[in-house]
Short mmCIF file of C-alpha atoms in Angstrom, two decimals:
data_model
loop_
_atom_site.label_atom_id
_atom_site.label_comp_id
_atom_site.label_asym_id
_atom_site.label_seq_id
_atom_site.Cartn_x
_atom_site.Cartn_y
_atom_site.Cartn_z
CA MET R 713 3.78 17.03 3.40
CA HIS R 714 1.69 13.86 3.30
CA LEU R 715 1.02 14.34 -0.44
CA GLU R 716 4.72 14.73 -1.21
CA ARG R 717 5.42 11.33 0.33
CA ASN R 718 2.75 9.75 -1.85
CA ASN R 719 4.13 11.36 -5.00
CA MET R 720 7.60 10.11 -4.18
CA LEU R 721 6.21 6.67 -3.50
CA ALA R 722 4.49 6.54 -6.88
CA LYS R 723 7.67 7.62 -8.63
CA ASP R 724 9.62 4.95 -6.78
CA LEU R 725 7.06 2.29 -7.64
CA ILE R 726 7.26 3.01 -11.36
CA LYS R 727 11.00 2.25 -11.27
CA LYS R 728 10.53 -1.21 -9.71
CA GLU R 729 10.12 -4.49 -11.56
CA LYS R 730 6.69 -6.13 -11.74
CA VAL R 731 7.79 -9.09 -9.58
CA ASP R 732 9.01 -6.75 -6.84
CA LEU R 733 5.76 -4.82 -7.02
CA GLN R 734 3.72 -8.00 -6.63
CA LYS R 735 5.72 -8.96 -3.54
CA LEU R 736 5.28 -5.46 -2.12
CA ALA R 737 1.54 -5.63 -2.83
CA SER R 738 1.16 -8.90 -0.94
CA GLU R 739 3.14 -7.53 2.02
CA THR R 740 1.08 -4.35 2.09
CA ARG R 741 -2.16 -6.33 1.85
CA ALA R 742 -1.08 -8.51 4.79
CA LYS R 743 -0.29 -5.42 6.88
CA LEU R 744 -3.67 -3.97 5.97
CA GLU R 745 -5.55 -7.13 6.96
CA LYS R 746 -3.64 -7.31 10.25
CA SER R 747 -4.45 -3.68 11.04
CA LYS R 748 -8.12 -4.24 10.22
CA MET R 749 -8.28 -7.26 12.52
CA GLU R 750 -6.65 -5.30 15.33
CA ALA R 751 -9.17 -2.50 14.84
CA LEU R 752 -12.08 -4.95 14.98
CA SER R 753 -10.74 -6.61 18.12
CA GLY R 754 -10.71 -3.28 19.93
CA LYS R 755 -6.98 -2.71 20.10
CA GLY R 756 -5.87 0.88 19.70
CA VAL R 757 -5.21 1.16 15.99
CA ASN R 758 -4.53 4.36 14.16
CA LEU R 759 -7.19 4.71 11.46
CA GLU R 760 -4.86 6.93 9.45
CA LYS R 761 -2.51 3.94 9.19
CA ILE R 762 -5.31 1.82 7.71
CA ARG R 763 -6.21 4.55 5.21
CA THR R 764 -2.58 4.97 4.21
CA LEU R 765 -2.09 1.22 3.75
CA ARG R 766 -5.26 1.00 1.66
CA LYS R 767 -4.11 3.84 -0.59
CA ASP R 768 -0.60 2.44 -0.87
CA TYR R 769 -2.01 -0.95 -1.88
CA ALA R 770 -4.22 0.67 -4.51
CA ARG R 771 -1.27 2.67 -5.82
CA ILE R 772 0.88 -0.46 -6.09
CA ARG R 773 -1.89 -2.38 -7.89
CA THR R 774 -2.34 0.54 -10.30
CA VAL R 775 1.35 0.52 -11.23
CA ILE R 776 1.27 -3.28 -11.65
CA ASN R 777 -1.72 -2.98 -13.99
CA GLN R 778 -0.01 -0.23 -15.99
CA LYS R 779 3.11 -2.35 -16.41
CA GLY R 780 1.00 -5.30 -17.54
CA LYS R 781 -0.19 -3.47 -20.65
#
């Protein structure tokens, strides 16, 4: 089920404009940094959330790079 969500996300990302993707990438990166800081400070952070955010960010950057060509 987790993989289906990722496939749908990639399909949705391809349909978006490059400007929207860049905004989404910066928001996702900020969430990722915040989650990492919380994990380092000892707060209870779900590591799966960090992994998912990292993969989502990479997926968004990949689509941005593909649109740039």
